[in-house]
Coordinates of C-alpha atoms in Angstrom, one line a residue:
Chain A
M1 CA -255.2 227.5 15.3
K2 CA -255.2 230.5 13.1
I3 CA -251.8 232.3 12.5
V4 CA -251.1 235.4 10.6
E5 CA -247.5 236.2 9.8
L6 CA -246.3 239.6 8.6
S7 CA -243.4 238.9 6.1
G8 CA -240.8 240.5 4.0
G9 CA -238.7 238.2 1.7
V10 CA -236.4 235.4 2.3
G11 CA -236.5 235.1 6.2
G12 CA -240.1 235.6 6.6
A13 CA -240.9 233.3 3.7
R14 CA -238.9 230.5 5.3
L15 CA -240.7 231.0 8.7
A16 CA -244.1 231.0 6.7
R17 CA -243.1 227.6 5.3
G18 CA -242.4 226.3 8.7
L19 CA -245.7 227.6 10.1
S20 CA -247.6 226.2 7.2
A21 CA -246.1 222.8 7.9
L22 CA -247.7 222.7 11.5
E23 CA -250.6 220.5 11.9
E24 CA -254.0 222.2 12.4
V25 CA -252.5 225.6 11.6
E26 CA -254.5 228.0 9.1
L27 CA -251.8 230.3 8.0
S28 CA -252.3 233.8 6.4
V29 CA -249.2 235.7 5.3
V30 CA -249.4 239.3 5.0
V31 CA -246.8 240.4 2.7
N32 CA -244.7 243.7 2.2
V33 CA -245.5 245.4 -1.2
G34 CA -243.2 248.4 -0.6
D35 CA -240.5 246.8 -2.8
D36 CA -242.7 246.2 -5.8
E37 CA -241.6 247.9 -8.8
R38 CA -241.9 247.9 -12.7
V39 CA -239.0 246.1 -14.2
H40 CA -238.9 246.0 -18.0
G41 CA -242.7 247.0 -17.9
L42 CA -243.5 244.1 -15.7
Y43 CA -245.1 244.4 -12.3
V44 CA -242.6 242.8 -10.0
C45 CA -243.5 241.8 -6.4
P46 CA -240.2 240.4 -4.9
D47 CA -241.5 239.6 -1.4
L48 CA -245.0 238.1 -2.5
D49 CA -243.1 235.8 -4.9
T50 CA -240.6 234.8 -2.5
V51 CA -243.2 233.8 -0.1
V52 CA -245.3 232.0 -2.7
Y53 CA -242.2 230.2 -4.2
T54 CA -241.0 229.2 -0.7
L55 CA -244.3 228.0 0.5
A56 CA -244.5 225.9 -2.7
G57 CA -240.9 224.7 -2.2
V58 CA -239.6 225.8 -5.5
E59 CA -237.7 228.9 -4.4
G60 CA -234.2 229.6 -5.8
P61 CA -230.9 228.7 -4.0
E62 CA -230.5 232.1 -2.5
G63 CA -234.2 232.4 -1.5
W64 CA -235.4 234.4 -4.4
G65 CA -236.8 233.3 -7.7
R66 CA -237.3 229.8 -8.9
A67 CA -235.2 226.7 -8.3
G68 CA -233.4 225.7 -11.4
D69 CA -234.5 228.7 -13.4
T70 CA -232.7 229.8 -16.4
F71 CA -231.9 233.4 -17.3
F72 CA -231.9 233.4 -21.1
A73 CA -234.4 236.4 -21.5
N74 CA -232.6 238.4 -18.8
E75 CA -229.2 237.8 -20.5
E76 CA -230.6 238.8 -24.0
L77 CA -231.9 242.0 -22.6
A78 CA -228.3 243.2 -22.4
R79 CA -228.1 243.1 -26.3
F80 CA -230.6 246.0 -26.2
G81 CA -228.6 248.0 -23.8
V82 CA -231.1 247.3 -21.0
D83 CA -230.0 247.3 -17.4
N84 CA -230.7 243.7 -16.4
S85 CA -229.1 243.9 -12.9
F86 CA -232.6 242.8 -11.6
R87 CA -232.4 239.3 -12.5
L88 CA -235.7 237.8 -13.6
G89 CA -235.6 234.0 -14.5
D90 CA -237.4 232.7 -17.5
R91 CA -239.9 230.7 -15.5
D92 CA -240.4 233.7 -13.0
L93 CA -241.0 235.9 -16.1
A94 CA -244.1 233.8 -16.7
L95 CA -245.5 234.6 -13.3
N96 CA -244.6 238.3 -13.9
L97 CA -246.2 238.3 -17.3
F98 CA -249.4 236.7 -16.0
R99 CA -249.7 239.2 -13.0
T100 CA -248.9 242.3 -15.1
E101 CA -251.6 241.4 -17.7
L102 CA -254.3 240.9 -15.0
L103 CA -253.3 244.1 -13.2
H104 CA -253.6 245.9 -16.6
R105 CA -257.1 244.5 -16.9
G106 CA -257.9 246.1 -13.5
E107 CA -257.8 243.0 -11.3
P108 CA -256.5 244.0 -7.9
L109 CA -253.2 242.6 -6.7
S110 CA -254.8 240.5 -3.9
E111 CA -256.9 238.7 -6.5
V112 CA -254.0 238.1 -8.8
T113 CA -252.1 236.8 -5.8
R114 CA -254.9 234.5 -4.9
R115 CA -254.8 233.0 -8.4
I116 CA -251.1 232.7 -8.3
V117 CA -251.5 230.8 -4.8
A118 CA -254.1 228.5 -6.3
A119 CA -251.9 227.8 -9.3
F120 CA -249.1 226.6 -7.0
G121 CA -251.8 224.5 -5.1
L122 CA -251.1 226.2 -1.8
T123 CA -253.4 225.9 1.3
S124 CA -252.0 228.9 3.2
S125 CA -253.4 232.3 2.1
V126 CA -251.0 235.0 0.8
L127 CA -252.1 238.5 1.1
P128 CA -250.4 241.7 -0.2
A129 CA -250.5 244.4 2.6
S130 CA -252.4 246.6 0.2
D131 CA -253.8 246.7 -3.2
D132 CA -253.0 250.3 -3.4
P133 CA -249.7 251.8 -4.6
L134 CA -247.3 251.8 -1.7
H135 CA -243.5 252.3 -2.5
T136 CA -240.7 252.3 -0.1
R137 CA -238.3 255.1 -0.9
V138 CA -234.9 255.4 0.6
R139 CA -233.0 258.7 1.2
I140 CA -229.3 258.2 1.2
E141 CA -226.4 260.4 2.6
D142 CA -226.1 262.6 -0.4
G143 CA -229.7 263.6 0.0
R144 CA -231.1 261.7 -3.0
W145 CA -234.3 259.7 -2.8
L146 CA -233.9 256.2 -4.4
S147 CA -236.5 253.6 -5.1
F148 CA -236.2 250.5 -3.0
Q149 CA -234.9 248.4 -6.0
E150 CA -232.3 251.0 -7.0
Y151 CA -231.0 251.1 -3.4
F152 CA -231.2 247.4 -2.8
V153 CA -230.5 245.8 -6.2
T154 CA -228.8 248.2 -8.4
R155 CA -226.6 249.9 -5.8
R156 CA -226.6 246.7 -3.5
H157 CA -227.6 248.5 -0.4
R158 CA -224.1 250.0 0.0
D159 CA -225.4 253.5 0.8
R160 CA -226.2 254.7 4.3
V161 CA -229.8 255.2 4.7
V162 CA -230.8 258.4 6.4
E163 CA -234.7 258.5 6.0
L164 CA -237.3 256.2 4.7
D165 CA -240.7 257.0 3.1
Y166 CA -243.6 254.7 2.3
E167 CA -245.1 256.7 -0.6
G168 CA -248.8 256.1 -0.8
A169 CA -249.1 254.5 2.7
A170 CA -251.2 257.4 4.1
T171 CA -254.1 256.7 1.7
A172 CA -253.4 253.0 1.2
E173 CA -256.1 250.6 2.5
P174 CA -255.4 247.1 3.7
A175 CA -256.1 244.5 1.0
P176 CA -259.3 242.7 1.5
G177 CA -259.0 240.1 4.2
V178 CA -255.9 241.4 6.0
V179 CA -257.6 243.2 8.9
E180 CA -260.1 240.2 9.3
A181 CA -257.3 237.7 9.2
I182 CA -255.4 239.6 12.1
E183 CA -258.6 240.1 14.1
E184 CA -259.4 236.4 13.8
A185 CA -255.9 235.2 14.4
D186 CA -254.8 233.3 17.7
L187 CA -251.4 234.4 17.1
V188 CA -249.8 237.1 14.9
V189 CA -246.0 236.5 14.1
I190 CA -243.8 239.2 12.7
G191 CA -241.2 237.3 10.7
P192 CA -237.4 237.7 10.9
S193 CA -237.5 240.4 8.3
N194 CA -235.8 243.8 8.2
P195 CA -238.0 246.0 10.4
P196 CA -237.6 249.4 8.7
L197 CA -237.5 248.0 5.2
S198 CA -239.8 245.0 5.1
I199 CA -242.2 245.3 8.1
W200 CA -242.7 249.0 8.5
P201 CA -244.2 249.4 5.0
I202 CA -246.9 247.0 6.1
L203 CA -247.3 248.8 9.4
A204 CA -247.4 252.2 7.5
V205 CA -251.1 251.2 6.6
E206 CA -252.8 252.7 9.4
A207 CA -255.7 250.1 9.7
I208 CA -253.1 247.3 9.8
R209 CA -251.2 248.9 12.6
K210 CA -254.2 249.5 14.6
T211 CA -255.5 246.0 14.2
L212 CA -252.2 244.8 15.4
Q213 CA -252.1 247.1 18.3
A214 CA -255.3 245.6 19.4
H215 CA -254.2 242.1 19.1
P216 CA -253.5 240.3 22.4
K217 CA -250.7 238.0 21.1
V218 CA -248.1 239.5 18.7
V219 CA -244.6 237.6 18.5
A220 CA -241.8 239.1 16.6
V221 CA -238.8 237.0 15.5
S222 CA -235.6 239.0 15.7
P223 CA -233.8 239.2 12.4
L224 CA -230.5 239.9 14.3
L225 CA -227.9 237.5 15.7
G226 CA -225.1 238.9 17.7
G227 CA -226.3 242.3 16.7
R228 CA -226.0 241.6 12.9
A229 CA -228.6 240.7 10.3
L230 CA -228.2 237.0 9.1
K231 CA -228.9 238.4 5.7
G232 CA -229.3 241.9 4.3
P233 CA -228.6 245.3 5.8
A234 CA -231.1 245.4 8.7
D235 CA -228.6 246.2 11.3
Q236 CA -227.0 249.0 9.4
V237 CA -230.4 250.5 8.3
M238 CA -231.6 250.3 12.0
A239 CA -228.4 251.9 13.3
S240 CA -228.5 254.8 10.7
L241 CA -232.2 255.5 11.7
G242 CA -231.2 255.9 15.2
L243 CA -232.5 252.6 16.8
A244 CA -230.7 251.0 19.6
P245 CA -228.2 248.4 18.6
G246 CA -229.0 244.7 18.8
N247 CA -232.4 243.3 19.9
A248 CA -233.2 246.4 21.9
G249 CA -233.4 248.1 18.6
V250 CA -235.9 245.5 17.3
V251 CA -238.1 246.2 20.4
E252 CA -238.0 249.8 19.6
A253 CA -238.8 249.2 16.0
Y254 CA -242.0 247.4 17.0
D255 CA -242.6 249.7 20.0
G256 CA -246.0 249.1 21.6
L257 CA -247.0 246.5 19.1
I258 CA -245.4 243.2 20.2
D259 CA -245.9 241.1 23.3
I260 CA -243.0 238.6 22.7
L261 CA -239.6 238.9 21.0
V262 CA -238.0 235.7 19.8
V263 CA -234.1 236.2 20.1
D264 CA -231.5 233.9 19.1
Q265 CA -229.7 231.7 21.7
G266 CA -226.4 233.4 21.0
D267 CA -228.0 236.6 22.2
A268 CA -229.2 235.3 25.5
T269 CA -227.2 237.8 27.5
D270 CA -228.5 240.7 25.4
A271 CA -232.0 239.4 25.8
G272 CA -231.9 239.6 29.6
R273 CA -231.7 243.4 29.3
L274 CA -234.7 243.8 27.1
T275 CA -237.6 245.5 28.7
G276 CA -241.3 245.9 27.9
V277 CA -241.6 242.6 26.2
D278 CA -241.4 238.9 27.0
V279 CA -238.4 237.1 25.5
L280 CA -238.3 233.6 24.0
V281 CA -234.6 232.5 23.5
T282 CA -234.1 229.7 20.9
D283 CA -232.2 229.0 17.8
T284 CA -233.6 231.4 15.3
R285 CA -231.4 230.4 12.3
I286 CA -233.6 228.7 9.7
P287 CA -231.4 227.6 6.8
D288 CA -233.7 224.8 5.7
G289 CA -237.2 223.3 6.2
P290 CA -236.7 221.2 9.3
S291 CA -235.2 224.1 11.2
A292 CA -238.1 226.4 10.1
R293 CA -240.7 223.8 11.2
R294 CA -238.9 223.5 14.6
L295 CA -238.8 227.4 15.0
A296 CA -242.5 227.7 13.9
A297 CA -243.5 224.9 16.4
E298 CA -241.8 226.7 19.3
I299 CA -243.4 230.0 18.3
A300 CA -246.9 228.4 17.9
A301 CA -246.6 226.5 21.2
P302 CA -249.3 227.6 23.7
Chain B
M1 CA -228.2 249.9 -56.2
K2 CA -231.3 250.7 -53.9
I3 CA -233.7 248.0 -53.4
V4 CA -236.9 248.1 -51.4
E5 CA -238.6 244.8 -50.5
L6 CA -242.2 244.5 -49.2
S7 CA -242.3 241.6 -46.8
G8 CA -244.5 239.5 -44.8
G9 CA -242.8 236.7 -42.6
V10 CA -240.7 233.7 -43.5
G11 CA -240.5 233.8 -47.4
G12 CA -240.1 237.5 -47.6
A13 CA -237.5 237.4 -44.8
R14 CA -235.4 234.8 -46.6
L15 CA -235.4 236.7 -49.8
A16 CA -234.6 239.8 -47.9
R17 CA -231.4 238.0 -46.5
G18 CA -230.6 237.0 -50.0
L19 CA -230.9 240.7 -51.3
S20 CA -229.0 242.0 -48.3
A21 CA -226.1 239.7 -49.2
L22 CA -225.8 241.1 -52.7
E23 CA -222.8 243.4 -53.3
E24 CA -223.5 247.2 -53.6
V25 CA -227.1 246.7 -52.6
E26 CA -228.6 248.9 -50.2
L27 CA -231.8 247.3 -49.0
S28 CA -234.8 248.5 -47.1
V29 CA -237.4 246.0 -46.1
V30 CA -240.9 247.4 -45.5
V31 CA -242.7 245.0 -43.4
N32 CA -246.3 244.0 -42.7
V33 CA -247.6 245.0 -39.3
G34 CA -251.2 243.7 -39.7
D35 CA -250.3 240.7 -37.8
D36 CA -248.9 242.6 -34.7
E37 CA -250.8 241.9 -31.6
R38 CA -250.7 242.0 -27.9
V39 CA -249.7 238.6 -26.3
H40 CA -249.4 238.3 -22.6
G41 CA -249.4 242.1 -22.5
L42 CA -246.4 242.2 -24.9
Y43 CA -246.5 243.9 -28.3
V44 CA -245.5 241.1 -30.6
C45 CA -244.6 241.9 -34.3
P46 CA -244.1 238.5 -35.9
D47 CA -243.2 239.6 -39.3
L48 CA -240.8 242.4 -38.3
D49 CA -239.0 239.9 -36.0
T50 CA -238.8 237.3 -38.6
V51 CA -237.2 239.7 -41.0
V52 CA -234.8 241.0 -38.3
Y53 CA -233.9 237.5 -37.1
T54 CA -233.5 236.2 -40.5
L55 CA -231.3 239.1 -41.7
A56 CA -229.3 238.5 -38.7
G57 CA -229.1 234.8 -39.5
V58 CA -230.4 233.8 -36.0
E59 CA -233.9 232.8 -37.0
G60 CA -235.4 229.5 -35.6
P61 CA -235.7 226.2 -37.5
E62 CA -239.2 226.9 -39.0
G63 CA -238.4 230.4 -39.9
W64 CA -239.9 232.2 -36.8
G65 CA -238.4 233.0 -33.5
R66 CA -234.7 232.4 -32.6
A67 CA -232.5 229.6 -33.4
G68 CA -231.8 227.4 -30.3
D69 CA -234.3 229.3 -28.2
T70 CA -235.8 227.7 -25.1
F71 CA -239.5 228.0 -24.1
F72 CA -239.4 227.8 -20.3
A73 CA -241.4 231.0 -19.7
N74 CA -244.0 229.9 -22.3
E75 CA -244.4 226.6 -20.8
E76 CA -244.7 227.9 -17.3
L77 CA -247.6 230.2 -18.4
A78 CA -249.6 227.1 -18.6
R79 CA -249.5 226.7 -14.8
F80 CA -251.7 229.8 -14.8
G81 CA -254.1 228.7 -17.2
V82 CA -252.9 231.0 -19.8
D83 CA -253.3 230.2 -23.5
N84 CA -249.8 229.7 -24.6
S85 CA -250.4 228.6 -28.1
F86 CA -248.4 231.6 -29.5
R87 CA -245.1 230.3 -28.6
L88 CA -242.7 232.9 -27.5
G89 CA -239.1 231.8 -26.7
D90 CA -237.1 233.1 -23.8
R91 CA -234.6 235.0 -25.9
D92 CA -237.5 236.2 -28.1
L93 CA -239.2 237.4 -24.9
A94 CA -236.3 239.8 -24.3
L95 CA -236.9 241.6 -27.5
N96 CA -240.6 241.7 -26.9
L97 CA -240.2 243.1 -23.4
F98 CA -237.7 245.8 -24.8
R99 CA -240.0 246.8 -27.5
T100 CA -243.2 246.9 -25.4
E101 CA -241.5 249.0 -22.8
L102 CA -240.2 251.6 -25.4
L103 CA -243.7 251.7 -27.1
H104 CA -245.3 252.3 -23.6
R105 CA -242.9 255.2 -23.3
G106 CA -244.3 256.6 -26.5
E107 CA -241.6 255.7 -28.9
P108 CA -242.9 255.0 -32.4
L109 CA -242.6 251.4 -33.7
S110 CA -240.2 252.5 -36.5
E111 CA -237.8 254.0 -34.0
V112 CA -237.9 250.9 -31.8
T113 CA -237.4 248.8 -34.7
R114 CA -234.3 250.9 -35.8
R115 CA -232.9 250.3 -32.3
I116 CA -233.5 246.6 -32.7
V117 CA -231.9 246.4 -36.1
A118 CA -228.9 248.2 -34.7
A119 CA -228.7 245.9 -31.6
F120 CA -228.3 243.0 -34.2
G121 CA -225.7 245.0 -36.2
L122 CA -227.7 244.9 -39.4
T123 CA -226.9 247.0 -42.4
S124 CA -230.1 246.9 -44.0
S125 CA -233.0 249.1 -42.8
V126 CA -236.2 247.4 -41.6
L127 CA -239.2 249.6 -41.7
P128 CA -242.8 248.9 -40.3
A129 CA -245.2 249.7 -42.9
S130 CA -246.8 252.1 -40.5
D131 CA -246.4 253.3 -36.9
D132 CA -250.2 253.6 -36.5
P133 CA -252.5 250.8 -35.6
L134 CA -253.2 248.6 -38.5
H135 CA -254.8 245.2 -37.7
T136 CA -255.7 242.4 -40.1
R137 CA -259.0 240.9 -39.3
V138 CA -260.3 237.8 -40.9
R139 CA -264.1 237.0 -41.4
I140 CA -264.6 233.1 -41.5
E141 CA -267.5 231.3 -43.0
D142 CA -269.7 231.4 -39.8
G143 CA -269.7 235.1 -40.1
R144 CA -267.3 235.9 -37.1
W145 CA -264.3 238.2 -37.3
L146 CA -261.2 236.9 -35.9
S147 CA -257.9 238.7 -35.2
F148 CA -255.1 237.6 -37.4
Q149 CA -253.4 235.6 -34.7
E150 CA -256.6 233.9 -33.7
Y151 CA -257.2 232.8 -37.1
F152 CA -253.5 231.9 -37.9
V153 CA -252.1 230.6 -34.7
T154 CA -254.8 229.7 -32.3
R155 CA -257.1 228.1 -35.1
R156 CA -254.1 227.1 -37.3
H157 CA -255.6 228.8 -40.4
R158 CA -258.2 226.0 -40.8
D159 CA -261.1 228.3 -41.5
R160 CA -262.3 229.4 -44.9
V161 CA -261.7 233.2 -45.1
V162 CA -264.5 235.0 -46.6
E163 CA -263.5 238.5 -46.1
L164 CA -260.5 240.5 -44.9
D165 CA -260.3 243.9 -43.1
Y166 CA -257.3 246.0 -42.4
E167 CA -258.5 247.9 -39.4
G168 CA -257.0 251.4 -39.1
A169 CA -255.4 251.3 -42.6
A170 CA -257.7 254.1 -43.9
T171 CA -256.1 256.6 -41.4
A172 CA -252.7 254.9 -41.1
E173 CA -249.6 256.9 -42.3
P174 CA -246.5 255.2 -43.8
A175 CA -243.8 255.0 -41.2
P176 CA -241.1 257.7 -41.7
G177 CA -238.8 256.7 -44.6
V178 CA -241.2 254.3 -46.3
V179 CA -242.3 256.5 -49.1
E180 CA -238.9 258.0 -49.5
A181 CA -237.4 254.5 -49.7
I182 CA -239.8 253.4 -52.3
E183 CA -239.3 256.6 -54.3
E184 CA -235.5 256.4 -54.3
A185 CA -235.4 252.7 -55.0
D186 CA -234.1 251.4 -58.3
L187 CA -236.2 248.3 -57.8
V188 CA -239.0 247.5 -55.6
V189 CA -239.5 243.6 -54.8
I190 CA -242.7 242.2 -53.4
G191 CA -241.5 239.0 -51.5
P192 CA -243.0 235.6 -51.9
S193 CA -245.4 236.4 -49.1
N194 CA -249.2 235.7 -48.9
P195 CA -250.7 238.5 -51.1
P196 CA -254.0 239.0 -49.1
L197 CA -252.5 238.4 -45.6
S198 CA -249.1 239.7 -45.8
I199 CA -248.8 242.3 -48.6
W200 CA -252.3 243.8 -48.9
P201 CA -252.1 245.2 -45.3
I202 CA -249.0 247.2 -46.5
L203 CA -250.8 248.3 -49.8
A204 CA -253.8 249.3 -47.6
V205 CA -251.8 252.2 -46.6
E206 CA -252.9 254.6 -49.3
A207 CA -249.5 256.6 -49.6
I208 CA -247.6 253.4 -49.9
R209 CA -249.9 252.0 -52.6
K210 CA -249.6 255.3 -54.7
T211 CA -245.9 255.5 -54.4
L212 CA -245.7 251.8 -55.6
Q213 CA -248.0 252.6 -58.5
A214 CA -245.8 255.4 -59.6
H215 CA -242.6 253.2 -59.4
P216 CA -241.2 252.2 -62.8
K217 CA -240.0 248.7 -61.6
V218 CA -241.9 246.6 -59.3
V219 CA -241.2 242.8 -59.3
A220 CA -243.3 240.4 -57.3
V221 CA -242.2 236.9 -56.5
S222 CA -245.1 234.4 -56.6
P223 CA -245.6 232.5 -53.4
L224 CA -247.2 229.7 -55.4
L225 CA -245.7 226.6 -56.9
G226 CA -247.9 224.4 -59.0
G227 CA -250.8 226.5 -57.8
R228 CA -250.1 225.8 -54.1
A229 CA -248.4 228.0 -51.4
L230 CA -245.1 226.6 -50.4
K231 CA -246.0 227.5 -46.9
G232 CA -249.2 228.7 -45.3
P233 CA -252.6 229.2 -46.7
A234 CA -252.1 231.8 -49.5
D235 CA -253.7 229.5 -52.2
Q236 CA -256.8 228.8 -50.1
V237 CA -257.2 232.4 -49.0
M238 CA -256.8 233.7 -52.6
A239 CA -259.3 231.1 -53.9
S240 CA -262.0 231.9 -51.2
L241 CA -261.6 235.7 -51.9
G242 CA -262.4 235.0 -55.5
L243 CA -258.9 235.4 -57.1
A244 CA -258.1 233.1 -60.1
P245 CA -256.1 230.0 -59.2
G246 CA -252.4 229.9 -59.7
N247 CA -250.2 232.8 -60.8
A248 CA -252.9 234.4 -62.6
G249 CA -254.4 235.0 -59.2
V250 CA -251.1 236.6 -57.9
V251 CA -251.2 239.0 -60.9
E252 CA -254.8 239.9 -60.0
A253 CA -253.8 240.4 -56.4
Y254 CA -251.2 243.0 -57.3
D255 CA -253.3 244.4 -60.3
G256 CA -251.8 247.6 -61.8
L257 CA -249.0 247.6 -59.4
I258 CA -246.3 245.2 -60.8
D259 CA -244.2 245.0 -63.8
I260 CA -242.7 241.6 -63.5
L261 CA -243.9 238.4 -61.8
V262 CA -241.3 235.9 -60.9
V263 CA -242.7 232.4 -61.1
D264 CA -241.3 229.0 -60.4
Q265 CA -239.9 226.9 -63.2
G266 CA -242.4 224.2 -62.3
D267 CA -245.1 226.6 -63.4
A268 CA -243.4 227.7 -66.8
T269 CA -246.6 226.5 -68.8
D270 CA -249.0 228.3 -66.5
A271 CA -246.7 231.4 -66.8
G272 CA -247.1 231.5 -70.5
R273 CA -250.7 232.3 -70.1
L274 CA -250.2 235.3 -67.8
T275 CA -251.1 238.8 -69.3
G276 CA -250.3 242.3 -68.3
V277 CA -247.0 241.5 -66.8
D278 CA -243.5 240.4 -67.8
V279 CA -242.6 236.9 -66.4
L280 CA -239.3 235.7 -65.1
V281 CA -239.3 231.9 -64.8
T282 CA -236.7 230.5 -62.3
D283 CA -236.3 228.3 -59.3
T284 CA -238.2 230.3 -56.6
R285 CA -237.7 227.8 -53.7
I286 CA -235.4 229.4 -51.2
P287 CA -234.9 226.8 -48.3
D288 CA -231.5 228.2 -47.5
G289 CA -229.0 231.1 -47.7
P290 CA -227.4 230.1 -51.0
S291 CA -230.7 229.7 -52.9
A292 CA -232.0 232.9 -51.6
R293 CA -228.8 234.7 -52.8
R294 CA -229.3 233.1 -56.1
L295 CA -232.9 234.2 -56.5
A296 CA -232.2 237.6 -55.3
A297 CA -229.2 238.1 -57.7
E298 CA -231.5 237.0 -60.6
I299 CA -234.2 239.5 -59.5
A300 CA -231.7 242.3 -59.1
A301 CA -230.0 241.6 -62.4
P302 CA -230.4 244.5 -64.8

């Protein structure tokens, strides 16, 4: 069975690991690149790395970075007056140095990612949504446009988001293999990621959106539970962008794209009022590997 | 008293620390940049960093890198098939990330170095010989030209050197302050560095050589002891380039530039045969701070 998952960071990465653990599943994960940014001159891809590290089972305790990593380089940067609030671990730096060097030499991000996936011995494929520049920008209440990392990491997503822009998306092409993977997939899963911040940047690539629209079975996993995001600011961002509260807002966010919405059992009542999609009610919390495998198995069940 | 030292790596750095510890000495160290190279996309300056770290008293046990540094990033690079034989420590990486980023933004190396020196709270000034590209290249017996790091680090200076080239030197300008520092110096010291590999690249900058030639008091410390280099391949390189063996070769290497040669007490006999320079015979071994201060004091004595 061929499955494609569209993924942001931590939640999507955990579900990907669950899907990859299923027997006879060939998984391709199409990952958000809107958060990618230069940090200390390095080309950092937070969501791609979270997916790779999680698939490899070496992810950090909070879901990002590497398990057991040290931060000696990052701490030392403070000596030079450098803002080191984006915390890059020492082992994580190696991957970022490797990627940055290959990108400088002209290799596309998808090819560099393929090498990284191979270096970790993964059997799933991990594809950036696009090899082209595509940057999520966030306008906050005072009117300023911030880069995603400035909004999310530096200012700790404390600002109300009034508008989003996916800079470059209009001309960005899907990375090689993305459209083909979706076309050939028996099932497309949209991970429990932040719809506007993590999935919309992927869907902002026209050819990806169109291929998804044409797909007969697209399942989205709601990132909300009792109307709140389990992690991150999804609920606040959705509300400030005018989406309905709760899972109705998730259906709106994926309007016309999804066939099934997976909602948490705590939201069974709310789920009964959803229209336009089929609903699968289950336990959507995936704090660990076994729970992610269970959820993955339910989603992949015929 | 104003002193300028021309320095390569470890030996020159140790003497610099000794000189900087003298009372009422204002020290400027003019440092070889011929070994500078891109490593994993980072702009690495081995001699500048050895001088800064040693002046700050945080140098590693073998003279290069940082004391107590870890190598987690460097080790992890092996996962990606990257040649990690040039060992960059994690704390050392921070400095290299900082420098590379500022150079990318267009700051000259001398200005970046000034910031680094300030970050370590040093009172001496550390000047790259030039802000312009200047790369030592080494031709080995089979006819191939190697970069300095390939010769020195990757191949561990095992090849016989038949020719040297200081690429870019013909058009390189001295970094701001270098010529002025030499002109104003009461004393210029050429550190116990490898003459062809560490000092000649500095002297290859025409304006530096001319200013040195005009200086009334230039003292060189021989890097040889009993005809052998205390560290590194100076004796072999000097021999294969046709310089006389022992300290006579050092005098030849600095022909017409130096007024005094400091030779080790073990070479007192050899020293008696030197012509064209005054000779100061003393203990030139500087394995630690106190010995470096003692040697520095002898050299700076009126």
